[in-house]
Short mmCIF file of C-alpha atoms in Angstrom, two decimals:
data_model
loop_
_atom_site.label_atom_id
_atom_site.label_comp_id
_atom_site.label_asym_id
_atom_site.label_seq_id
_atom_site.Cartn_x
_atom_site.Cartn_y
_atom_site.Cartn_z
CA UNK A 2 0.00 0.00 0.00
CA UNK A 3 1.08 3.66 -0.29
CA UNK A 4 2.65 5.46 2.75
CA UNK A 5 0.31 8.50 3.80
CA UNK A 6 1.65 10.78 6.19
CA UNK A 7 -0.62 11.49 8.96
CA UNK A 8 0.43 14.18 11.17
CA UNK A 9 -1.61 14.46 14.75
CA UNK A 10 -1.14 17.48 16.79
CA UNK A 11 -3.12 16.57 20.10
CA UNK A 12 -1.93 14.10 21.85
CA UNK A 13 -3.74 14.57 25.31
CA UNK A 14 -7.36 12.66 26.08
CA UNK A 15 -9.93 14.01 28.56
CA UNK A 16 -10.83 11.20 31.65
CA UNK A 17 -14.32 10.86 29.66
CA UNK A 18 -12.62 10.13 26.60
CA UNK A 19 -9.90 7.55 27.85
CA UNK A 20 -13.53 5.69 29.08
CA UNK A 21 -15.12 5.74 25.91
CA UNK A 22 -12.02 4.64 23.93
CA UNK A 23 -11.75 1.65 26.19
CA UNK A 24 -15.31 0.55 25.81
CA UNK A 25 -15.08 1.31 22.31
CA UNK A 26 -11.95 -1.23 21.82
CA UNK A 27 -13.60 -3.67 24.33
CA UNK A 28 -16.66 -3.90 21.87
CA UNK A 29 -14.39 -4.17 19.06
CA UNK A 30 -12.19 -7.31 20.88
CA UNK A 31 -15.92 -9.04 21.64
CA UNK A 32 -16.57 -8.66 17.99
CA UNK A 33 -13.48 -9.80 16.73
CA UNK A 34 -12.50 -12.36 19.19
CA UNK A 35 -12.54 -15.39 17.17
CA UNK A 36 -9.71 -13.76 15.05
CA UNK A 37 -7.38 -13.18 18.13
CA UNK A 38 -4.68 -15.66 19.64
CA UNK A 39 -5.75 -15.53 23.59
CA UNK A 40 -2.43 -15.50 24.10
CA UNK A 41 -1.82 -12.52 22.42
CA UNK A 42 -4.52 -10.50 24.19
CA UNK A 43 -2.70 -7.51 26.55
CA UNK A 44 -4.45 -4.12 28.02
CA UNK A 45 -5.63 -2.32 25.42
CA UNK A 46 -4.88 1.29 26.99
CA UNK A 47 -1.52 0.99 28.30
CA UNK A 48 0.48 4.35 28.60
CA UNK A 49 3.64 4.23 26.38
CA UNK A 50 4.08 7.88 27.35
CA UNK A 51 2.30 10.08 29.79
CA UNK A 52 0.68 11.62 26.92
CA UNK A 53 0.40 9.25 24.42
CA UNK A 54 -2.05 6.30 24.13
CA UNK A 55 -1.36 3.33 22.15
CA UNK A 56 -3.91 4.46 19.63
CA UNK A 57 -2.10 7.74 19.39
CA UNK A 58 1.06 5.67 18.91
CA UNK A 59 -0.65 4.13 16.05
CA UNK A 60 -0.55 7.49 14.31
CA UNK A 61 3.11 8.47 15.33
CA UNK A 62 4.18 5.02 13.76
CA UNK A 63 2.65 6.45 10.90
CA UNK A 64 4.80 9.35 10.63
CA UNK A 65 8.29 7.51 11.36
CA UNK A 66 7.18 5.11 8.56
CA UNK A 67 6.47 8.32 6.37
CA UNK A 68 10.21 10.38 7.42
CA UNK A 69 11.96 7.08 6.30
CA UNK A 70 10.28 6.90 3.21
CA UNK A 71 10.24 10.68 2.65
CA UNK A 72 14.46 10.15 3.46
CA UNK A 73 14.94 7.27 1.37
CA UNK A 74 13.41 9.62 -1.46
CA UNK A 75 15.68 11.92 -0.87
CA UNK A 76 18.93 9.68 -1.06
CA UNK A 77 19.76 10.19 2.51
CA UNK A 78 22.50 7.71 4.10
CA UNK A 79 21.19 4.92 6.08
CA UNK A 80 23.34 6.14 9.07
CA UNK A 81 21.88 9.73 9.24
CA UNK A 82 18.36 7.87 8.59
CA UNK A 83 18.88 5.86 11.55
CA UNK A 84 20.06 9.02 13.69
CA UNK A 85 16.91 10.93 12.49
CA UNK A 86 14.12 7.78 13.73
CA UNK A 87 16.26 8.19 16.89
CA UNK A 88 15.93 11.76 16.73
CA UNK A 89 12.17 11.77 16.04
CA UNK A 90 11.49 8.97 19.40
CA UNK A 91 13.45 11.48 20.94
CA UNK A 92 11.55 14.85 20.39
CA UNK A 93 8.24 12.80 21.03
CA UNK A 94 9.82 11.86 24.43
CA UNK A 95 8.59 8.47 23.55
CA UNK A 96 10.51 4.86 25.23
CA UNK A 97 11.89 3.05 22.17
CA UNK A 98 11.51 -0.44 23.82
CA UNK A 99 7.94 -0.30 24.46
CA UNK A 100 7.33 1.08 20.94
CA UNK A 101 9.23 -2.09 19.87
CA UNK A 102 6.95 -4.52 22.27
CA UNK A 103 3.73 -2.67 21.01
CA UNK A 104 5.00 -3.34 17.42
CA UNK A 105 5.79 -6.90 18.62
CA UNK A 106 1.95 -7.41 19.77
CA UNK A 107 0.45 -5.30 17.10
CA UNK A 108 1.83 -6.69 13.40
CA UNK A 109 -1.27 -8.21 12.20
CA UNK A 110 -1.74 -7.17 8.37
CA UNK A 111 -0.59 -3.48 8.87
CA UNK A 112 2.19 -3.34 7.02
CA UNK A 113 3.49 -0.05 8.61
CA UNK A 114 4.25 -1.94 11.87
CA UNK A 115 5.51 -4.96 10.10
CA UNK A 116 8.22 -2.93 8.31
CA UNK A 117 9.08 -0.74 10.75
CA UNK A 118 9.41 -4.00 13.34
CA UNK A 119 11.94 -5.08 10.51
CA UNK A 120 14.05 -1.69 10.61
CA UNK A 121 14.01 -2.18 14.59
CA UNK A 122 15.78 -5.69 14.31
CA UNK A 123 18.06 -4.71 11.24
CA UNK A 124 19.68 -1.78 12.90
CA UNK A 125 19.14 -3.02 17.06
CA UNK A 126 17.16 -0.94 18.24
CA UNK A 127 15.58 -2.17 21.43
CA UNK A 128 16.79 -5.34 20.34
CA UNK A 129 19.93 -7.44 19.32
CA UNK A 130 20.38 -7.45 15.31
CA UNK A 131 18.97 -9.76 13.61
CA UNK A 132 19.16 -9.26 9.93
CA UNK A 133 17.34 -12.35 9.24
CA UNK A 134 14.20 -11.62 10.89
CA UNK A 135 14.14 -7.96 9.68
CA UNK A 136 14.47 -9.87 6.10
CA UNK A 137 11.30 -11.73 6.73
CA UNK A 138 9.72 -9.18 7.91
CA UNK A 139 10.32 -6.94 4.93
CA UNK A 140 9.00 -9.87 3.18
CA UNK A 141 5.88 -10.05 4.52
CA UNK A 142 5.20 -6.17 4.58
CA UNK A 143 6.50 -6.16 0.69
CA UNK A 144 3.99 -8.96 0.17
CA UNK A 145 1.68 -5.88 1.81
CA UNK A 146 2.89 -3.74 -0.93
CA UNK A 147 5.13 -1.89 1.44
CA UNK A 148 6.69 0.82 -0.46
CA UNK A 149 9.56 1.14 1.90
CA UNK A 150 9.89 -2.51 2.55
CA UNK A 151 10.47 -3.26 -1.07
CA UNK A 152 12.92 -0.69 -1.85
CA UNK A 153 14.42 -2.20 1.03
CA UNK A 154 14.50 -5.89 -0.18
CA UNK A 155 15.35 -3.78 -3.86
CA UNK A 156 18.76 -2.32 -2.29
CA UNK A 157 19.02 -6.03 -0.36
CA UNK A 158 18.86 -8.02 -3.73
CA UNK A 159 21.08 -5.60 -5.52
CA UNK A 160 23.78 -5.77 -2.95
CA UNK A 161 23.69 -8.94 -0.91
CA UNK A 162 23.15 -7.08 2.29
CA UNK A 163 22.11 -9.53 4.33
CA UNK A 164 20.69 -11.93 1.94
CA UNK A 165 21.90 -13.47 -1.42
CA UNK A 166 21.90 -11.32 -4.56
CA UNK A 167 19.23 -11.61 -6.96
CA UNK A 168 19.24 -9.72 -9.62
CA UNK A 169 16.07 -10.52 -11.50
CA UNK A 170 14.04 -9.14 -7.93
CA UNK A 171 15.80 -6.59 -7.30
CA UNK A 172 15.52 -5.45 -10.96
CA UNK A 173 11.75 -6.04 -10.75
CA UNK A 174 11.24 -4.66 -7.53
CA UNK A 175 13.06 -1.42 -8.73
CA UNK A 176 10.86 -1.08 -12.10
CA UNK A 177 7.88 -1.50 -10.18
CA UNK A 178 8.47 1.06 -7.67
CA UNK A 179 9.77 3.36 -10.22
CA UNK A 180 7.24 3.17 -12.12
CA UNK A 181 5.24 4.61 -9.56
CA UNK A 182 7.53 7.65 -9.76
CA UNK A 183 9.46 7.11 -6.44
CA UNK A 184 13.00 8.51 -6.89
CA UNK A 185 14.30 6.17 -4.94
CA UNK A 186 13.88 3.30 -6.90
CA UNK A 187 14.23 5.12 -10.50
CA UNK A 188 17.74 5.87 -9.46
CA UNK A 189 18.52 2.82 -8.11
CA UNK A 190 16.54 1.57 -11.49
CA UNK A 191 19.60 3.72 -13.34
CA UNK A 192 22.02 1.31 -11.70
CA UNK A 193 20.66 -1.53 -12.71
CA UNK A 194 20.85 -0.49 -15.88
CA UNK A 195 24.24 1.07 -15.68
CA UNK A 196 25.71 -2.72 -13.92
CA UNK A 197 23.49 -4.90 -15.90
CA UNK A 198 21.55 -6.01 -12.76
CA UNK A 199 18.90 -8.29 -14.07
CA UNK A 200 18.58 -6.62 -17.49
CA UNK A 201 20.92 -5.85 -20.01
CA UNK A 202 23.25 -3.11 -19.62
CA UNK A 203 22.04 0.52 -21.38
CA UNK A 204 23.80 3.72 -20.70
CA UNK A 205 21.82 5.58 -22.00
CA UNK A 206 18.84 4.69 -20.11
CA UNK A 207 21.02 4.63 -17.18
CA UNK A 208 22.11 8.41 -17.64
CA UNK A 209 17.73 9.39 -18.10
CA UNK A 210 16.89 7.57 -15.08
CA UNK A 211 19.61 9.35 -12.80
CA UNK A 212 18.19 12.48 -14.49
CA UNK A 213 15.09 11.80 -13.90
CA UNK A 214 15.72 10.76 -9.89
CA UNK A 215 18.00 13.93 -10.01
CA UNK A 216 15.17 16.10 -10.66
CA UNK A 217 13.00 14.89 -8.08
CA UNK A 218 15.57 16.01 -5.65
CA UNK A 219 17.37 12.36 -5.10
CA UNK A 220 20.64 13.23 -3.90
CA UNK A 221 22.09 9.79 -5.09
CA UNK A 222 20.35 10.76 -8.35
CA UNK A 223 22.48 14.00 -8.57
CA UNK A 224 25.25 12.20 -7.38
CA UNK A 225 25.21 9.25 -10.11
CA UNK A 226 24.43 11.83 -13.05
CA UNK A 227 27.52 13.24 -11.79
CA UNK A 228 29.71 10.22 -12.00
CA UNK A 229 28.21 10.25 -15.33
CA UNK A 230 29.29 13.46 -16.71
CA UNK A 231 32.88 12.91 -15.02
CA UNK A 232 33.32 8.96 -16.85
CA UNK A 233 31.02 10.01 -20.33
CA UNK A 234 28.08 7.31 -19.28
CA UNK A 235 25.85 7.50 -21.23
CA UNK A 236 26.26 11.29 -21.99
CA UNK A 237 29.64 13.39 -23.35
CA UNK A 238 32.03 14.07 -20.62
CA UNK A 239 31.63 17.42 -18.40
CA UNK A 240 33.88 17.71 -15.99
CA UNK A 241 32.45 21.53 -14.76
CA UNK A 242 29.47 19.81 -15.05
CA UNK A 243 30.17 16.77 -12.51
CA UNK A 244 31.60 18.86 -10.13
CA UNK A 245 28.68 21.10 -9.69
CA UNK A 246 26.43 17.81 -8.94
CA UNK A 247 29.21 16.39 -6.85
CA UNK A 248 28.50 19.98 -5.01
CA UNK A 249 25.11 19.59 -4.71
CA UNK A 250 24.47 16.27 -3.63
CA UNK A 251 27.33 16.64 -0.71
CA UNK A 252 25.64 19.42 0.51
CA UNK A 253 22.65 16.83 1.06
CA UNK A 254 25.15 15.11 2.94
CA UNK A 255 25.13 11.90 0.40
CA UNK A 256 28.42 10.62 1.79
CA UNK A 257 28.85 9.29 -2.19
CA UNK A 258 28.88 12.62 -3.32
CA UNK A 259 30.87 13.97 -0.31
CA UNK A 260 33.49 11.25 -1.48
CA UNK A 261 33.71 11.81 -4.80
CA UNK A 262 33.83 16.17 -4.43
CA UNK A 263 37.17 15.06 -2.15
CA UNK A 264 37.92 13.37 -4.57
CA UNK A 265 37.51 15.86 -7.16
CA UNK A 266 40.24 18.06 -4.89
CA UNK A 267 42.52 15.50 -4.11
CA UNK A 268 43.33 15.47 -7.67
CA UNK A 269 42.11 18.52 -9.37
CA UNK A 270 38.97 17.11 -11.21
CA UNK A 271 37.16 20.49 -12.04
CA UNK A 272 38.72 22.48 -9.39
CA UNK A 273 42.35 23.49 -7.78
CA UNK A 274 43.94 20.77 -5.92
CA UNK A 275 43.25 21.62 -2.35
CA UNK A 276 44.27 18.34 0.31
CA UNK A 277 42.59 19.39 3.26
CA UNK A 278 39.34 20.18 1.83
CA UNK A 279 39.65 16.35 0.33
CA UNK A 280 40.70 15.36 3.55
CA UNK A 281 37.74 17.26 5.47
CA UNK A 282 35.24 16.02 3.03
CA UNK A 283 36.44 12.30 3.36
CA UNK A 284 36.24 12.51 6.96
CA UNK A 285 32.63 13.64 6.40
CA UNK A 286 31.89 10.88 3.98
CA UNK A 287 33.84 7.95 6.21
CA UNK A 288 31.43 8.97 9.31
CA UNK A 289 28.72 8.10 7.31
CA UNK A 290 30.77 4.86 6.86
CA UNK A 291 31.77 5.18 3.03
CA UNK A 292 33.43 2.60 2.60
CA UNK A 293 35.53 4.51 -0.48
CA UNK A 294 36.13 7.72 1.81
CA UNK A 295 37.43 5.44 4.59
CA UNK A 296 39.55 3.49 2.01
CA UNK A 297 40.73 7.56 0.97
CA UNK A 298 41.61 8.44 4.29
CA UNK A 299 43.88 5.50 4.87
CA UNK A 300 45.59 6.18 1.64
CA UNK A 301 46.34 10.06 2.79
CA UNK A 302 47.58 9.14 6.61
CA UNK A 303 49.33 5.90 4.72
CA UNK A 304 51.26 8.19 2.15
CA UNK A 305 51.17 11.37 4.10
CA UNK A 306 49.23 13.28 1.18
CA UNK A 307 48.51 16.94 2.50
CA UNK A 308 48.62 15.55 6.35
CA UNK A 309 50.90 13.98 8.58
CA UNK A 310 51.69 10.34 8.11
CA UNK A 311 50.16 8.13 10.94
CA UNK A 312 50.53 4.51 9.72
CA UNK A 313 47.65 3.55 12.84
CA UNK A 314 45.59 6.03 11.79
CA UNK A 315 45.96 4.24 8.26
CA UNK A 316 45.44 1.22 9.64
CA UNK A 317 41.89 2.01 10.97
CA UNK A 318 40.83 3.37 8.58
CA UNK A 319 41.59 0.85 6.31
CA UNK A 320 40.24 -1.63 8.83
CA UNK A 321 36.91 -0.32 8.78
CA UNK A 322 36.79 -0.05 4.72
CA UNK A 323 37.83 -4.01 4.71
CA UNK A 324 35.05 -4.77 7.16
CA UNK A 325 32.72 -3.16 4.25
CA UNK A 326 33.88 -5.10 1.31
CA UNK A 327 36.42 -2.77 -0.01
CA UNK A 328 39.00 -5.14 -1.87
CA UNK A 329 41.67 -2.38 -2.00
CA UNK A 330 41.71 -2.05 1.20
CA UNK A 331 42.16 -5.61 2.29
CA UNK A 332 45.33 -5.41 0.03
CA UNK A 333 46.54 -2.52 1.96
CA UNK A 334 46.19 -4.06 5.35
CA UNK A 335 48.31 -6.90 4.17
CA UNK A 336 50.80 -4.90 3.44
CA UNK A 337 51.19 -2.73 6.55
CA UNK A 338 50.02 -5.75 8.65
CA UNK A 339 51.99 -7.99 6.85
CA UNK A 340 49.09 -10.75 7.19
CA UNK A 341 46.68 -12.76 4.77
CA UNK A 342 43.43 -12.00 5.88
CA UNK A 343 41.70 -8.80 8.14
#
C-alpha cells in the first residue's frame, strides 16, 4: 500500500474520553475475538508515554514510517536515517523499547508496523540485530505492498546485504516502484541499468533515469548523473558539469557525493587541488561509513598526502573499509600488517 503521512497534533485525552475509547476497543475485541490468539490478548490502553495512548502511537508510527520513506526519497544515508528515527522517538519523548513490544503485539496485516518491526531488528534498536528476521519481515510487509519494505529488499537483492543477490528481484522490484515515480527506486533503477543487474546493460537509459531521480531532488540521483558526466556514461564528458552535482548532492550530505567532491580536490577534477578540503570532506563521507572515503583516508595518513603520516591512523581506517567489502583495502592491510586475511 502507499505510505500516507498522517500528522496528529493533540496528543492529550480528557478522563471521559480515555472511558469511551476503552469501551469502544472492548466492543471491538468481543466482535473480533474469534480472530485473536488468547495469548496474544494484553491491556488495550496501556500508557507508552504520559501523553500518548497506544492508539495515538498508532498514528506516530505512521509518521516515522512516512520520514523514512520521505528520506529514502531523498537519497539520505542509512546512518543519518537511523540518527533521524532516533531523533524523532526522541523529540516525542517516547521509550523506544515499548514502541518495539507494542509493534511486537500489534503486526497483524498493517504493514506499517511490520516494516518498521523489521528496521528495529536490522539496525538493534531495542533489540539485538537480527538481519534475518528484519528480512522476513520486509517480506511479509513487501507482500503488503510496502513501499519502503520493497525498496528495502530492492537495495538487499542488488547488494547482498544480508541476503543473497538476486538480480532478477531486485531489478523487478526497482521497475515496479519506479514506475510509480518514487525517486528512490528510479535511481537505483539507473544502476541496474548502468551494472546490468537483471537486465541488459544501457547507458543511456542509465544516464535518463539518474536524471530523472536527479530532478525529483534524489541526492544519489544527482550524485550518479555526476559520475556520469565525469566517466562520459551515457552522456559526453563534463567535468564543470560533474563537479557542480558532486556539489550539490554533498551538501545533502550523500556521503557518495561527499566522497567523490574530495575526490575531485585531491586530484584537481574540475577544481584546484586543495588536500585538506579532500581530507575534510572524506572525513565527512567515512562517518557516514563510506566505505571509499574510509579506504581515501587511509591512503592520505598511509602516504602522508597533505597531512601527517600516521601509519595507525591508516590502519583504521583501512580496517573499517575491509570490514565493508572494499577489496583495496584488504590489500593494503596486508601490506602494513603484513598478514593474509583482516
Amino acid at each position: 500500500m502507499s505510505v500516507i503521512k498522517i500528522y496528529s497534533d493533540n496528543f492529550y485525552l480528557s478522563n471521559t474520553n480515555n472511558l469511551l475509547i476503552e469501551n469502544n476497543l472492548l466492543n471491538e475485541y468481543l466482535q473480533n475475538f474469534d480472530k485473536i490468539n488468547i495469548k496474544e490478548i494484553k491491556p488495550t490502553i496501556q500508557n507508552i508515554h504520559e501523553n500518548i495512548f497506544e492508539e495515538d502511537l498508532s498514528i506516530v508510527i505512521d509518521e516515522l514510517i512516512n520520514l523514512i520513506f520521505k528520506e529514502l526519497n531523498e537519497g539520505k544515508d542509512e546512518g543519518i536515517i537511523k540518527r533521524h528515527v532516533h531523533n524523532f522517538i526522541n523529540n516525542y519523548k517516547l521509550i523506544p523499547k515499548e514502541i518495539y513490544n507494542w509493534l511486537l503485539n500489534n503486526q497483524y496485516d498493517y504493514s506499517n508496523n511490520i516494516c518498521l518491526l523489521g528496521y528495529f531488528n536490522y539496525y538493534g534498536i531495542e533489540t539485538n540485530i537480527d538481519k534475518k528476521k528484519a528480512i522476513e519481515l520486509y517480506q511479509k510487509a513487501a507482500e503488503l505492498e510496502n513501499n519502503i519494505a520493497q525498496l528495502y529488499l530492492a537495495e538487499m537483492y542488488v547488494h547482498g546485504k544480508g541476503i543473497n543477490k538476486n538480480c532478477i528481484l531486485a531489478f523487478e522490484l526497482s521497475k515496479k516502484l519506479a514506475d510509480k515515480g518514487i525517486p528512490n527506486a528510479i535511481d537505483k533503477l539507473g544502476y541496474c541499468y548502468e551494472e546490468g543487474i537483471g537486465i541488459d546493460i544501457n547507458l543511456q537509459k542509465a544516464f535518463e533515469l539518474y536524471q530523472k531521480a536527479a530532478d525529483l531532488g534524489n541526492s544519489s540521483g544527482i550524485n550518479n548523473l555526476g559520475w556520469c558526466y565525469e566517466e562520459g556514461i551515457g552522456t559526453d564528458i563534463n567535468i564543470p558539469k560533474a563537479f557542480e552535482l558532486y556539489q550539490k548532492a554533498a551538501d545533502s550530505e550523500n556521503s557518495y557525493g561527499l566522497n567523490n567532491l574530495g575526490c575531485c580536490y585531491d586530484s584537481g577534477i574540475g577544481t584546484n587541488v586543495n588536500t585538506q578540503k579532500a581530507f575534510e570532506l572524506y572525513l565527512m563521507a567515512a562517518n557516514l561509513e563510506n566505505k571509499f572515503a574510509q579506504f581515501n583516508l587511509g591512503v592520505m595518513y598511509e602516504i602522508g598526502n597533505g597531512i601527517e603520516k600516521n601509519k595507525n591512523q591508516a590502519i583504521y581506517w583501512y580496517k573499517k573499509s575491509a570490514k565493508q567489502g572494499h577489496e583495496n583495502a584488504v590489500h593494503k592491510l596486508d601490506d602494513l600488517l603484513d598478514i593474509t586475511h583482516v
